[in-house]
């Protein structure tokens, strides 16, 4: 043991050993296991579950598919329904009247936006 | 983590006294260190960086000591200690040292433990406790005086 009144700049091994014994707990591995379990729990809480990520992708996908289905249904209905050609022709009248065979040009240059069915019909007919 | 677990627990116990509170604080320190690991500068020694986090966690816990109680360790995981007779003698000295440590101001007892038990330099302790190096020297000196006197008494009693 060193002189208690000495201003010593080196560690005191005897005092250090006694203090270590006084402060030590023997169950280090149990403590480590506890900390790691706690860390794993914290990680689980901090991580977004995979299904939530997939669900977040799924919702806009479903919405887009529904919109596409509705659009496809409406388009198919317009194209395939033979009895409705009169209404299509009526709708196309402004475009046809502006320049005969230049239907597409008329559609593009018309001051008012054309009806969607007119656009589809003109595309189909041009083929 | 195995390497620093015992050290972190001792430092936390030096701050808090209560072993269960100390384990909670050491655990807080480790978790905090794992979160902040990206901030660690690998050119500097790891021990002082970790001990600063642990000491801060222990100080924080001391401030809010009664808010949350310690999560008990699984008894099946706890290892055996020394023989009962040796344990009794060791325990008596340990009790005295812990009581003496508790009488010291927190910064003083932490400085003594970091210096004499954990072997950190004055400069490293200054970094851990965020105090000037000269203050560390003074704290260690005054802390040791009380503890050494107690240890001398113990030896004179022939224990």
JSON list of N, CA, C and O in Angstrom, two decimals, chain A residues 1-12 14-16 18-20 22-25 27-28 30-32 34-36 38-39, chain B residues 1 9-10 13 19-20 23-24 26-27 31 34 71 73 77 90 97-98 113 115-117 137 141 144-145 147-148 151-152 155:
[
{"chain": "A", "resi": 1, "resn": "UNK", "atom": "N", "xyz": [0.84, -1.20, 0.00]},
{"chain": "A", "resi": 1, "resn": "UNK", "atom": "CA", "xyz": [0.00, 0.00, 0.00]},
{"chain": "A", "resi": 1, "resn": "UNK", "atom": "C", "xyz": [0.87, 1.25, 0.00]},
{"chain": "A", "resi": 1, "resn": "UNK", "atom": "O", "xyz": [1.81, 1.36, 0.74]},
{"chain": "A", "resi": 2, "resn": "UNK", "atom": "N", "xyz": [0.51, 2.20, -0.83]},
{"chain": "A", "resi": 2, "resn": "UNK", "atom": "CA", "xyz": [1.31, 3.41, -0.93]},
{"chain": "A", "resi": 2, "resn": "UNK", "atom": "C", "xyz": [0.94, 4.39, 0.18]},
{"chain": "A", "resi": 2, "resn": "UNK", "atom": "O", "xyz": [-0.12, 4.27, 0.78]},
{"chain": "A", "resi": 3, "resn": "UNK", "atom": "N", "xyz": [1.83, 5.35, 0.39]},
{"chain": "A", "resi": 3, "resn": "UNK", "atom": "CA", "xyz": [1.57, 6.37, 1.40]},
{"chain": "A", "resi": 3, "resn": "UNK", "atom": "C", "xyz": [0.31, 7.15, 1.02]},
{"chain": "A", "resi": 3, "resn": "UNK", "atom": "O", "xyz": [0.25, 7.74, -0.07]},
{"chain": "A", "resi": 4, "resn": "UNK", "atom": "N", "xyz": [-0.68, 7.21, 1.92]},
{"chain": "A", "resi": 4, "resn": "UNK", "atom": "CA", "xyz": [-1.95, 7.86, 1.58]},
{"chain": "A", "resi": 4, "resn": "UNK", "atom": "C", "xyz": [-1.79, 9.34, 1.25]},
{"chain": "A", "resi": 4, "resn": "UNK", "atom": "O", "xyz": [-2.61, 9.90, 0.55]},
{"chain": "A", "resi": 5, "resn": "UNK", "atom": "N", "xyz": [-0.73, 9.96, 1.76]},
{"chain": "A", "resi": 5, "resn": "UNK", "atom": "CA", "xyz": [-0.58, 11.41, 1.53]},
{"chain": "A", "resi": 5, "resn": "UNK", "atom": "C", "xyz": [0.20, 11.73, 0.25]},
{"chain": "A", "resi": 5, "resn": "UNK", "atom": "O", "xyz": [0.38, 12.87, -0.09]},
{"chain": "A", "resi": 6, "resn": "UNK", "atom": "N", "xyz": [0.69, 10.66, -0.40]},
{"chain": "A", "resi": 6, "resn": "UNK", "atom": "CA", "xyz": [1.45, 10.90, -1.63]},
{"chain": "A", "resi": 6, "resn": "UNK", "atom": "C", "xyz": [0.52, 11.20, -2.79]},
{"chain": "A", "resi": 6, "resn": "UNK", "atom": "O", "xyz": [-0.47, 10.51, -2.98]},
{"chain": "A", "resi": 7, "resn": "UNK", "atom": "N", "xyz": [0.86, 12.24, -3.55]},
{"chain": "A", "resi": 7, "resn": "UNK", "atom": "CA", "xyz": [0.08, 12.57, -4.75]},
{"chain": "A", "resi": 7, "resn": "UNK", "atom": "C", "xyz": [0.62, 11.71, -5.87]},
{"chain": "A", "resi": 7, "resn": "UNK", "atom": "O", "xyz": [1.45, 12.11, -6.67]},
{"chain": "A", "resi": 8, "resn": "UNK", "atom": "N", "xyz": [0.18, 10.46, -5.90]},
{"chain": "A", "resi": 8, "resn": "UNK", "atom": "CA", "xyz": [0.73, 9.47, -6.83]},
{"chain": "A", "resi": 8, "resn": "UNK", "atom": "C", "xyz": [-0.06, 9.43, -8.12]},
{"chain": "A", "resi": 8, "resn": "UNK", "atom": "O", "xyz": [-1.29, 9.39, -8.10]},
{"chain": "A", "resi": 9, "resn": "UNK", "atom": "N", "xyz": [0.66, 9.40, -9.22]},
{"chain": "A", "resi": 9, "resn": "UNK", "atom": "CA", "xyz": [0.01, 9.41, -10.53]},
{"chain": "A", "resi": 9, "resn": "UNK", "atom": "C", "xyz": [-0.12, 8.03, -11.13]},
{"chain": "A", "resi": 9, "resn": "UNK", "atom": "O", "xyz": [-0.52, 7.90, -12.28]},
{"chain": "A", "resi": 10, "resn": "UNK", "atom": "N", "xyz": [0.25, 7.01, -10.37]},
{"chain": "A", "resi": 10, "resn": "UNK", "atom": "CA", "xyz": [0.12, 5.64, -10.88]},
{"chain": "A", "resi": 10, "resn": "UNK", "atom": "C", "xyz": [-1.01, 4.91, -10.15]},
{"chain": "A", "resi": 10, "resn": "UNK", "atom": "O", "xyz": [-1.25, 5.18, -8.98]},
{"chain": "A", "resi": 11, "resn": "UNK", "atom": "N", "xyz": [-1.65, 3.98, -10.82]},
{"chain": "A", "resi": 11, "resn": "UNK", "atom": "CA", "xyz": [-2.71, 3.22, -10.15]},
{"chain": "A", "resi": 11, "resn": "UNK", "atom": "C", "xyz": [-2.17, 2.44, -8.96]},
{"chain": "A", "resi": 11, "resn": "UNK", "atom": "O", "xyz": [-1.01, 2.01, -8.96]},
{"chain": "A", "resi": 12, "resn": "UNK", "atom": "N", "xyz": [-2.99, 2.27, -7.94]},
{"chain": "A", "resi": 12, "resn": "UNK", "atom": "CA", "xyz": [-2.62, 1.52, -6.74]},
{"chain": "A", "resi": 12, "resn": "UNK", "atom": "C", "xyz": [-3.21, 0.11, -6.89]},
{"chain": "A", "resi": 12, "resn": "UNK", "atom": "O", "xyz": [-4.43, -0.06, -6.77]},
{"chain": "A", "resi": 14, "resn": "UNK", "atom": "N", "xyz": [-3.21, -2.58, -5.07]},
{"chain": "A", "resi": 14, "resn": "UNK", "atom": "CA", "xyz": [-3.88, -3.18, -3.91]},
{"chain": "A", "resi": 14, "resn": "UNK", "atom": "C", "xyz": [-5.27, -2.59, -3.71]},
{"chain": "A", "resi": 14, "resn": "UNK", "atom": "O", "xyz": [-6.26, -3.31, -3.51]},
{"chain": "A", "resi": 15, "resn": "UNK", "atom": "N", "xyz": [-5.32, -1.27, -3.76]},
{"chain": "A", "resi": 15, "resn": "UNK", "atom": "CA", "xyz": [-6.62, -0.61, -3.63]},
{"chain": "A", "resi": 15, "resn": "UNK", "atom": "C", "xyz": [-7.53, -0.98, -4.81]},
{"chain": "A", "resi": 15, "resn": "UNK", "atom": "O", "xyz": [-8.74, -1.24, -4.63]},
{"chain": "A", "resi": 16, "resn": "UNK", "atom": "N", "xyz": [-6.93, -1.04, -5.98]},
{"chain": "A", "resi": 16, "resn": "UNK", "atom": "CA", "xyz": [-7.70, -1.40, -7.18]},
{"chain": "A", "resi": 16, "resn": "UNK", "atom": "C", "xyz": [-8.30, -2.79, -7.05]},
{"chain": "A", "resi": 16, "resn": "UNK", "atom": "O", "xyz": [-9.47, -3.00, -7.40]},
{"chain": "A", "resi": 18, "resn": "UNK", "atom": "N", "xyz": [-8.97, -4.49, -4.28]},
{"chain": "A", "resi": 18, "resn": "UNK", "atom": "CA", "xyz": [-10.02, -4.50, -3.25]},
{"chain": "A", "resi": 18, "resn": "UNK", "atom": "C", "xyz": [-11.31, -3.85, -3.77]},
{"chain": "A", "resi": 18, "resn": "UNK", "atom": "O", "xyz": [-12.41, -4.36, -3.55]},
{"chain": "A", "resi": 19, "resn": "UNK", "atom": "N", "xyz": [-11.15, -2.75, -4.47]},
{"chain": "A", "resi": 19, "resn": "UNK", "atom": "CA", "xyz": [-12.33, -2.08, -5.02]},
{"chain": "A", "resi": 19, "resn": "UNK", "atom": "C", "xyz": [-13.00, -2.93, -6.09]},
{"chain": "A", "resi": 19, "resn": "UNK", "atom": "O", "xyz": [-14.23, -3.01, -6.17]},
{"chain": "A", "resi": 20, "resn": "UNK", "atom": "N", "xyz": [-12.19, -3.56, -6.89]},
{"chain": "A", "resi": 20, "resn": "UNK", "atom": "CA", "xyz": [-12.73, -4.43, -7.95]},
{"chain": "A", "resi": 20, "resn": "UNK", "atom": "C", "xyz": [-13.59, -5.53, -7.33]},
{"chain": "A", "resi": 20, "resn": "UNK", "atom": "O", "xyz": [-14.70, -5.81, -7.79]},
{"chain": "A", "resi": 22, "resn": "UNK", "atom": "N", "xyz": [-15.03, -5.45, -4.50]},
{"chain": "A", "resi": 22, "resn": "UNK", "atom": "CA", "xyz": [-16.21, -4.86, -3.87]},
{"chain": "A", "resi": 22, "resn": "UNK", "atom": "C", "xyz": [-17.29, -4.52, -4.90]},
{"chain": "A", "resi": 22, "resn": "UNK", "atom": "O", "xyz": [-18.48, -4.53, -4.57]},
{"chain": "A", "resi": 23, "resn": "UNK", "atom": "N", "xyz": [-16.87, -4.21, -6.12]},
{"chain": "A", "resi": 23, "resn": "UNK", "atom": "CA", "xyz": [-17.84, -3.75, -7.13]},
{"chain": "A", "resi": 23, "resn": "UNK", "atom": "C", "xyz": [-18.23, -4.85, -8.12]},
{"chain": "A", "resi": 23, "resn": "UNK", "atom": "O", "xyz": [-19.19, -4.70, -8.87]},
{"chain": "A", "resi": 24, "resn": "UNK", "atom": "N", "xyz": [-17.46, -5.95, -8.12]},
{"chain": "A", "resi": 24, "resn": "UNK", "atom": "CA", "xyz": [-17.65, -7.00, -9.13]},
{"chain": "A", "resi": 24, "resn": "UNK", "atom": "C", "xyz": [-18.93, -7.80, -8.89]},
{"chain": "A", "resi": 24, "resn": "UNK", "atom": "O", "xyz": [-19.29, -8.06, -7.76]},
{"chain": "A", "resi": 25, "resn": "UNK", "atom": "N", "xyz": [-19.57, -8.19, -9.98]},
{"chain": "A", "resi": 25, "resn": "UNK", "atom": "CA", "xyz": [-20.65, -9.18, -9.91]},
{"chain": "A", "resi": 25, "resn": "UNK", "atom": "C", "xyz": [-20.24, -10.34, -10.80]},
{"chain": "A", "resi": 25, "resn": "UNK", "atom": "O", "xyz": [-19.64, -10.14, -11.86]},
{"chain": "A", "resi": 27, "resn": "UNK", "atom": "N", "xyz": [-21.93, -12.70, -12.48]},
{"chain": "A", "resi": 27, "resn": "UNK", "atom": "CA", "xyz": [-22.79, -13.24, -13.54]},
{"chain": "A", "resi": 27, "resn": "UNK", "atom": "C", "xyz": [-22.68, -12.46, -14.85]},
{"chain": "A", "resi": 27, "resn": "UNK", "atom": "O", "xyz": [-23.68, -12.01, -15.39]},
{"chain": "A", "resi": 28, "resn": "UNK", "atom": "N", "xyz": [-21.45, -12.33, -15.35]},
{"chain": "A", "resi": 28, "resn": "UNK", "atom": "CA", "xyz": [-21.24, -11.53, -16.56]},
{"chain": "A", "resi": 28, "resn": "UNK", "atom": "C", "xyz": [-21.99, -12.08, -17.76]},
{"chain": "A", "resi": 28, "resn": "UNK", "atom": "O", "xyz": [-22.61, -11.32, -18.52]},
{"chain": "A", "resi": 30, "resn": "UNK", "atom": "N", "xyz": [-24.69, -13.82, -17.88]},
{"chain": "A", "resi": 30, "resn": "UNK", "atom": "CA", "xyz": [-26.14, -13.57, -17.76]},
{"chain": "A", "resi": 30, "resn": "UNK", "atom": "C", "xyz": [-26.45, -12.12, -18.11]},
{"chain": "A", "resi": 30, "resn": "UNK", "atom": "O", "xyz": [-27.45, -11.83, -18.77]},
{"chain": "A", "resi": 31, "resn": "UNK", "atom": "N", "xyz": [-25.55, -11.25, -17.68]},
{"chain": "A", "resi": 31, "resn": "UNK", "atom": "CA", "xyz": [-25.75, -9.82, -17.99]},
{"chain": "A", "resi": 31, "resn": "UNK", "atom": "C", "xyz": [-25.66, -9.59, -19.50]},
{"chain": "A", "resi": 31, "resn": "UNK", "atom": "O", "xyz": [-26.49, -8.88, -20.08]},
{"chain": "A", "resi": 32, "resn": "UNK", "atom": "N", "xyz": [-24.65, -10.20, -20.12]},
{"chain": "A", "resi": 32, "resn": "UNK", "atom": "CA", "xyz": [-24.48, -10.04, -21.58]},
{"chain": "A", "resi": 32, "resn": "UNK", "atom": "C", "xyz": [-25.72, -10.57, -22.30]},
{"chain": "A", "resi": 32, "resn": "UNK", "atom": "O", "xyz": [-26.23, -9.93, -23.23]},
{"chain": "A", "resi": 34, "resn": "UNK", "atom": "N", "xyz": [-28.70, -10.76, -21.18]},
{"chain": "A", "resi": 34, "resn": "UNK", "atom": "CA", "xyz": [-29.82, -9.84, -20.94]},
{"chain": "A", "resi": 34, "resn": "UNK", "atom": "C", "xyz": [-29.73, -8.61, -21.85]},
{"chain": "A", "resi": 34, "resn": "UNK", "atom": "O", "xyz": [-30.72, -8.17, -22.43]},
{"chain": "A", "resi": 35, "resn": "UNK", "atom": "N", "xyz": [-28.51, -8.07, -21.99]},
{"chain": "A", "resi": 35, "resn": "UNK", "atom": "CA", "xyz": [-28.34, -6.89, -22.84]},
{"chain": "A", "resi": 35, "resn": "UNK", "atom": "C", "xyz": [-28.65, -7.23, -24.29]},
{"chain": "A", "resi": 35, "resn": "UNK", "atom": "O", "xyz": [-29.34, -6.48, -25.00]},
{"chain": "A", "resi": 36, "resn": "UNK", "atom": "N", "xyz": [-28.17, -8.40, -24.74]},
{"chain": "A", "resi": 36, "resn": "UNK", "atom": "CA", "xyz": [-28.40, -8.78, -26.14]},
{"chain": "A", "resi": 36, "resn": "UNK", "atom": "C", "xyz": [-29.90, -9.00, -26.40]},
{"chain": "A", "resi": 36, "resn": "UNK", "atom": "O", "xyz": [-30.41, -8.63, -27.46]},
{"chain": "A", "resi": 38, "resn": "UNK", "atom": "N", "xyz": [-32.28, -7.54, -24.83]},
{"chain": "A", "resi": 38, "resn": "UNK", "atom": "CA", "xyz": [-32.87, -6.20, -24.84]},
{"chain": "A", "resi": 38, "resn": "UNK", "atom": "C", "xyz": [-32.59, -5.51, -26.17]},
{"chain": "A", "resi": 38, "resn": "UNK", "atom": "O", "xyz": [-33.46, -4.81, -26.71]},
{"chain": "A", "resi": 39, "resn": "UNK", "atom": "N", "xyz": [-31.40, -5.72, -26.70]},
{"chain": "A", "resi": 39, "resn": "UNK", "atom": "CA", "xyz": [-31.03, -5.11, -27.99]},
{"chain": "A", "resi": 39, "resn": "UNK", "atom": "C", "xyz": [-31.90, -5.69, -29.11]},
{"chain": "A", "resi": 39, "resn": "UNK", "atom": "O", "xyz": [-32.39, -4.95, -29.97]},
{"chain": "B", "resi": 1, "resn": "UNK", "atom": "N", "xyz": [-18.54, -7.16, -26.54]},
{"chain": "B", "resi": 1, "resn": "UNK", "atom": "CA", "xyz": [-19.30, -6.71, -25.37]},
{"chain": "B", "resi": 1, "resn": "UNK", "atom": "C", "xyz": [-18.87, -7.44, -24.11]},
{"chain": "B", "resi": 1, "resn": "UNK", "atom": "O", "xyz": [-18.83, -6.86, -23.03]},
{"chain": "B", "resi": 9, "resn": "UNK", "atom": "N", "xyz": [-20.18, -2.52, -15.71]},
{"chain": "B", "resi": 9, "resn": "UNK", "atom": "CA", "xyz": [-21.00, -2.74, -14.50]},
{"chain": "B", "resi": 9, "resn": "UNK", "atom": "C", "xyz": [-20.33, -2.15, -13.27]},
{"chain": "B", "resi": 9, "resn": "UNK", "atom": "O", "xyz": [-20.98, -1.60, -12.39]},
{"chain": "B", "resi": 10, "resn": "UNK", "atom": "N", "xyz": [-19.00, -2.28, -13.20]},
{"chain": "B", "resi": 10, "resn": "UNK", "atom": "CA", "xyz": [-18.28, -1.73, -12.03]},
{"chain": "B", "resi": 10, "resn": "UNK", "atom": "C", "xyz": [-18.38, -0.20, -12.02]},
{"chain": "B", "resi": 10, "resn": "UNK", "atom": "O", "xyz": [-18.61, 0.41, -10.98]},
{"chain": "B", "resi": 13, "resn": "UNK", "atom": "N", "xyz": [-21.73, 0.84, -11.07]},
{"chain": "B", "resi": 13, "resn": "UNK", "atom": "CA", "xyz": [-21.95, 0.61, -9.64]},
{"chain": "B", "resi": 13, "resn": "UNK", "atom": "C", "xyz": [-21.24, 1.65, -8.79]},
{"chain": "B", "resi": 13, "resn": "UNK", "atom": "O", "xyz": [-21.71, 2.01, -7.72]},
{"chain": "B", "resi": 19, "resn": "UNK", "atom": "N", "xyz": [-26.42, -2.52, -6.98]},
{"chain": "B", "resi": 19, "resn": "UNK", "atom": "CA", "xyz": [-25.95, -3.35, -8.10]},
{"chain": "B", "resi": 19, "resn": "UNK", "atom": "C", "xyz": [-26.98, -3.55, -9.21]},
{"chain": "B", "resi": 19, "resn": "UNK", "atom": "O", "xyz": [-26.63, -3.62, -10.39]},
{"chain": "B", "resi": 20, "resn": "UNK", "atom": "N", "xyz": [-28.25, -3.64, -8.83]},
{"chain": "B", "resi": 20, "resn": "UNK", "atom": "CA", "xyz": [-29.29, -3.83, -9.86]},
{"chain": "B", "resi": 20, "resn": "UNK", "atom": "C", "xyz": [-29.49, -2.56, -10.68]},
{"chain": "B", "resi": 20, "resn": "UNK", "atom": "O", "xyz": [-29.63, -2.61, -11.91]},
{"chain": "B", "resi": 23, "resn": "UNK", "atom": "N", "xyz": [-26.62, -2.41, -13.04]},
{"chain": "B", "resi": 23, "resn": "UNK", "atom": "CA", "xyz": [-26.77, -3.27, -14.21]},
{"chain": "B", "resi": 23, "resn": "UNK", "atom": "C", "xyz": [-27.72, -2.64, -15.22]},
{"chain": "B", "resi": 23, "resn": "UNK", "atom": "O", "xyz": [-27.49, -2.72, -16.44]},
{"chain": "B", "resi": 24, "resn": "UNK", "atom": "N", "xyz": [-28.78, -2.04, -14.73]},
{"chain": "B", "resi": 24, "resn": "UNK", "atom": "CA", "xyz": [-29.71, -1.36, -15.65]},
{"chain": "B", "resi": 24, "resn": "UNK", "atom": "C", "xyz": [-29.00, -0.22, -16.37]},
{"chain": "B", "resi": 24, "resn": "UNK", "atom": "O", "xyz": [-29.19, -0.03, -17.58]},
{"chain": "B", "resi": 26, "resn": "UNK", "atom": "N", "xyz": [-25.74, 0.09, -16.88]},
{"chain": "B", "resi": 26, "resn": "UNK", "atom": "CA", "xyz": [-24.75, -0.47, -17.82]},
{"chain": "B", "resi": 26, "resn": "UNK", "atom": "C", "xyz": [-25.45, -0.95, -19.08]},
{"chain": "B", "resi": 26, "resn": "UNK", "atom": "O", "xyz": [-24.95, -0.75, -20.20]},
{"chain": "B", "resi": 27, "resn": "UNK", "atom": "N", "xyz": [-26.61, -1.56, -18.90]},
{"chain": "B", "resi": 27, "resn": "UNK", "atom": "CA", "xyz": [-27.38, -2.02, -20.08]},
{"chain": "B", "resi": 27, "resn": "UNK", "atom": "C", "xyz": [-27.80, -0.82, -20.93]},
{"chain": "B", "resi": 27, "resn": "UNK", "atom": "O", "xyz": [-27.66, -0.85, -22.16]},
{"chain": "B", "resi": 31, "resn": "UNK", "atom": "N", "xyz": [-26.72, -0.26, -24.86]},
{"chain": "B", "resi": 31, "resn": "UNK", "atom": "CA", "xyz": [-27.72, -0.06, -25.92]},
{"chain": "B", "resi": 31, "resn": "UNK", "atom": "C", "xyz": [-27.50, 1.29, -26.61]},
{"chain": "B", "resi": 31, "resn": "UNK", "atom": "O", "xyz": [-27.57, 1.40, -27.83]},
{"chain": "B", "resi": 34, "resn": "UNK", "atom": "N", "xyz": [-24.50, 1.01, -28.83]},
{"chain": "B", "resi": 34, "resn": "UNK", "atom": "CA", "xyz": [-24.79, 0.29, -30.08]},
{"chain": "B", "resi": 34, "resn": "UNK", "atom": "C", "xyz": [-25.51, 1.19, -31.06]},
{"chain": "B", "resi": 34, "resn": "UNK", "atom": "O", "xyz": [-25.25, 1.15, -32.27]},
{"chain": "B", "resi": 71, "resn": "UNK", "atom": "N", "xyz": [-34.80, -4.78, -13.71]},
{"chain": "B", "resi": 71, "resn": "UNK", "atom": "CA", "xyz": [-35.35, -6.05, -14.16]},
{"chain": "B", "resi": 71, "resn": "UNK", "atom": "C", "xyz": [-34.46, -7.14, -13.57]},
{"chain": "B", "resi": 71, "resn": "UNK", "atom": "O", "xyz": [-33.26, -7.17, -13.82]},
{"chain": "B", "resi": 73, "resn": "UNK", "atom": "N", "xyz": [-32.34, -10.44, -12.74]},
{"chain": "B", "resi": 73, "resn": "UNK", "atom": "CA", "xyz": [-31.64, -11.42, -13.58]},
{"chain": "B", "resi": 73, "resn": "UNK", "atom": "C", "xyz": [-32.28, -12.78, -13.38]},
{"chain": "B", "resi": 73, "resn": "UNK", "atom": "O", "xyz": [-32.82, -13.08, -12.32]},
{"chain": "B", "resi": 77, "resn": "UNK", "atom": "N", "xyz": [-29.39, -18.33, -14.55]},
{"chain": "B", "resi": 77, "resn": "UNK", "atom": "CA", "xyz": [-28.20, -17.91, -15.29]},
{"chain": "B", "resi": 77, "resn": "UNK", "atom": "C", "xyz": [-27.07, -17.42, -14.39]},
{"chain": "B", "resi": 77, "resn": "UNK", "atom": "O", "xyz": [-25.96, -17.18, -14.82]},
{"chain": "B", "resi": 90, "resn": "UNK", "atom": "N", "xyz": [-14.68, -11.56, 2.52]},
{"chain": "B", "resi": 90, "resn": "UNK", "atom": "CA", "xyz": [-14.61, -10.67, 1.36]},
{"chain": "B", "resi": 90, "resn": "UNK", "atom": "C", "xyz": [-15.80, -9.71, 1.36]},
{"chain": "B", "resi": 90, "resn": "UNK", "atom": "O", "xyz": [-15.67, -8.54, 1.05]},
{"chain": "B", "resi": 97, "resn": "UNK", "atom": "N", "xyz": [-15.89, -1.05, 1.93]},
{"chain": "B", "resi": 97, "resn": "UNK", "atom": "CA", "xyz": [-15.41, -0.24, 0.80]},
{"chain": "B", "resi": 97, "resn": "UNK", "atom": "C", "xyz": [-16.57, 0.43, 0.07]},
{"chain": "B", "resi": 97, "resn": "UNK", "atom": "O", "xyz": [-16.48, 1.60, -0.32]},
{"chain": "B", "resi": 98, "resn": "UNK", "atom": "N", "xyz": [-17.63, -0.31, -0.08]},
{"chain": "B", "resi": 98, "resn": "UNK", "atom": "CA", "xyz": [-18.80, 0.27, -0.77]},
{"chain": "B", "resi": 98, "resn": "UNK", "atom": "C", "xyz": [-19.39, 1.41, 0.05]},
{"chain": "B", "resi": 98, "resn": "UNK", "atom": "O", "xyz": [-19.80, 2.44, -0.51]},
{"chain": "B", "resi": 113, "resn": "UNK", "atom": "N", "xyz": [-12.38, 4.81, -9.18]},
{"chain": "B", "resi": 113, "resn": "UNK", "atom": "CA", "xyz": [-12.63, 3.50, -9.78]},
{"chain": "B", "resi": 113, "resn": "UNK", "atom": "C", "xyz": [-12.05, 3.43, -11.20]},
{"chain": "B", "resi": 113, "resn": "UNK", "atom": "O", "xyz": [-11.41, 2.45, -11.57]},
{"chain": "B", "resi": 115, "resn": "UNK", "atom": "N", "xyz": [-9.58, 5.06, -12.34]},
{"chain": "B", "resi": 115, "resn": "UNK", "atom": "CA", "xyz": [-8.11, 5.11, -12.30]},
{"chain": "B", "resi": 115, "resn": "UNK", "atom": "C", "xyz": [-7.52, 3.83, -11.69]},
{"chain": "B", "resi": 115, "resn": "UNK", "atom": "O", "xyz": [-6.67, 3.18, -12.32]},
{"chain": "B", "resi": 116, "resn": "UNK", "atom": "N", "xyz": [-7.95, 3.48, -10.50]},
{"chain": "B", "resi": 116, "resn": "UNK", "atom": "CA", "xyz": [-7.30, 2.37, -9.78]},
{"chain": "B", "resi": 116, "resn": "UNK", "atom": "C", "xyz": [-7.85, 0.99, -10.16]},
{"chain": "B", "resi": 116, "resn": "UNK", "atom": "O", "xyz": [-7.14, 0.00, -10.09]},
{"chain": "B", "resi": 117, "resn": "UNK", "atom": "N", "xyz": [-9.12, 0.93, -10.53]},
{"chain": "B", "resi": 117, "resn": "UNK", "atom": "CA", "xyz": [-9.69, -0.38, -10.88]},
{"chain": "B", "resi": 117, "resn": "UNK", "atom": "C", "xyz": [-9.58, -0.63, -12.38]},
{"chain": "B", "resi": 117, "resn": "UNK", "atom": "O", "xyz": [-9.14, -1.70, -12.80]},
{"chain": "B", "resi": 137, "resn": "UNK", "atom": "N", "xyz": [-6.93, 14.53, -11.21]},
{"chain": "B", "resi": 137, "resn": "UNK", "atom": "CA", "xyz": [-5.82, 14.21, -10.29]},
{"chain": "B", "resi": 137, "resn": "UNK", "atom": "C", "xyz": [-6.23, 14.52, -8.85]},
{"chain": "B", "resi": 137, "resn": "UNK", "atom": "O", "xyz": [-5.99, 13.73, -7.93]},
{"chain": "B", "resi": 141, "resn": "UNK", "atom": "N", "xyz": [-6.80, 11.76, -5.86]},
{"chain": "B", "resi": 141, "resn": "UNK", "atom": "CA", "xyz": [-5.98, 11.90, -4.65]},
{"chain": "B", "resi": 141, "resn": "UNK", "atom": "C", "xyz": [-6.86, 11.91, -3.40]},
{"chain": "B", "resi": 141, "resn": "UNK", "atom": "O", "xyz": [-6.64, 11.16, -2.45]},
{"chain": "B", "resi": 144, "resn": "UNK", "atom": "N", "xyz": [-8.76, 8.53, -2.86]},
{"chain": "B", "resi": 144, "resn": "UNK", "atom": "CA", "xyz": [-7.87, 7.47, -2.39]},
{"chain": "B", "resi": 144, "resn": "UNK", "atom": "C", "xyz": [-7.58, 7.58, -0.89]},
{"chain": "B", "resi": 144, "resn": "UNK", "atom": "O", "xyz": [-7.44, 6.58, -0.21]},
{"chain": "B", "resi": 145, "resn": "UNK", "atom": "N", "xyz": [-7.42, 8.78, -0.42]},
{"chain": "B", "resi": 145, "resn": "UNK", "atom": "CA", "xyz": [-7.06, 8.98, 0.98]},
{"chain": "B", "resi": 145, "resn": "UNK", "atom": "C", "xyz": [-8.02, 8.24, 1.91]},
{"chain": "B", "resi": 145, "resn": "UNK", "atom": "O", "xyz": [-7.63, 7.52, 2.81]},
{"chain": "B", "resi": 147, "resn": "UNK", "atom": "N", "xyz": [-10.18, 5.82, 1.13]},
{"chain": "B", "resi": 147, "resn": "UNK", "atom": "CA", "xyz": [-10.26, 4.39, 0.87]},
{"chain": "B", "resi": 147, "resn": "UNK", "atom": "C", "xyz": [-9.00, 3.67, 1.37]},
{"chain": "B", "resi": 147, "resn": "UNK", "atom": "O", "xyz": [-9.08, 2.56, 1.90]},
{"chain": "B", "resi": 148, "resn": "UNK", "atom": "N", "xyz": [-7.88, 4.31, 1.20]},
{"chain": "B", "resi": 148, "resn": "UNK", "atom": "CA", "xyz": [-6.63, 3.68, 1.67]},
{"chain": "B", "resi": 148, "resn": "UNK", "atom": "C", "xyz": [-6.62, 3.59, 3.19]},
{"chain": "B", "resi": 148, "resn": "UNK", "atom": "O", "xyz": [-6.15, 2.60, 3.75]},
{"chain": "B", "resi": 151, "resn": "UNK", "atom": "N", "xyz": [-8.64, 0.65, 4.14]},
{"chain": "B", "resi": 151, "resn": "UNK", "atom": "CA", "xyz": [-7.97, -0.61, 3.83]},
{"chain": "B", "resi": 151, "resn": "UNK", "atom": "C", "xyz": [-6.85, -0.88, 4.84]},
{"chain": "B", "resi": 151, "resn": "UNK", "atom": "O", "xyz": [-6.63, -2.03, 5.24]},
{"chain": "B", "resi": 152, "resn": "UNK", "atom": "N", "xyz": [-6.16, 0.15, 5.26]},
{"chain": "B", "resi": 152, "resn": "UNK", "atom": "CA", "xyz": [-5.10, 0.00, 6.26]},
{"chain": "B", "resi": 152, "resn": "UNK", "atom": "C", "xyz": [-5.69, -0.49, 7.58]},
{"chain": "B", "resi": 152, "resn": "UNK", "atom": "O", "xyz": [-5.14, -1.39, 8.22]},
{"chain": "B", "resi": 155, "resn": "UNK", "atom": "N", "xyz": [-6.38, -4.13, 7.39]},
{"chain": "B", "resi": 155, "resn": "UNK", "atom": "CA", "xyz": [-5.19, -4.96, 7.49]},
{"chain": "B", "resi": 155, "resn": "UNK", "atom": "C", "xyz": [-4.67, -5.02, 8.92]},
{"chain": "B", "resi": 155, "resn": "UNK", "atom": "O", "xyz": [-4.22, -6.05, 9.40]}
]
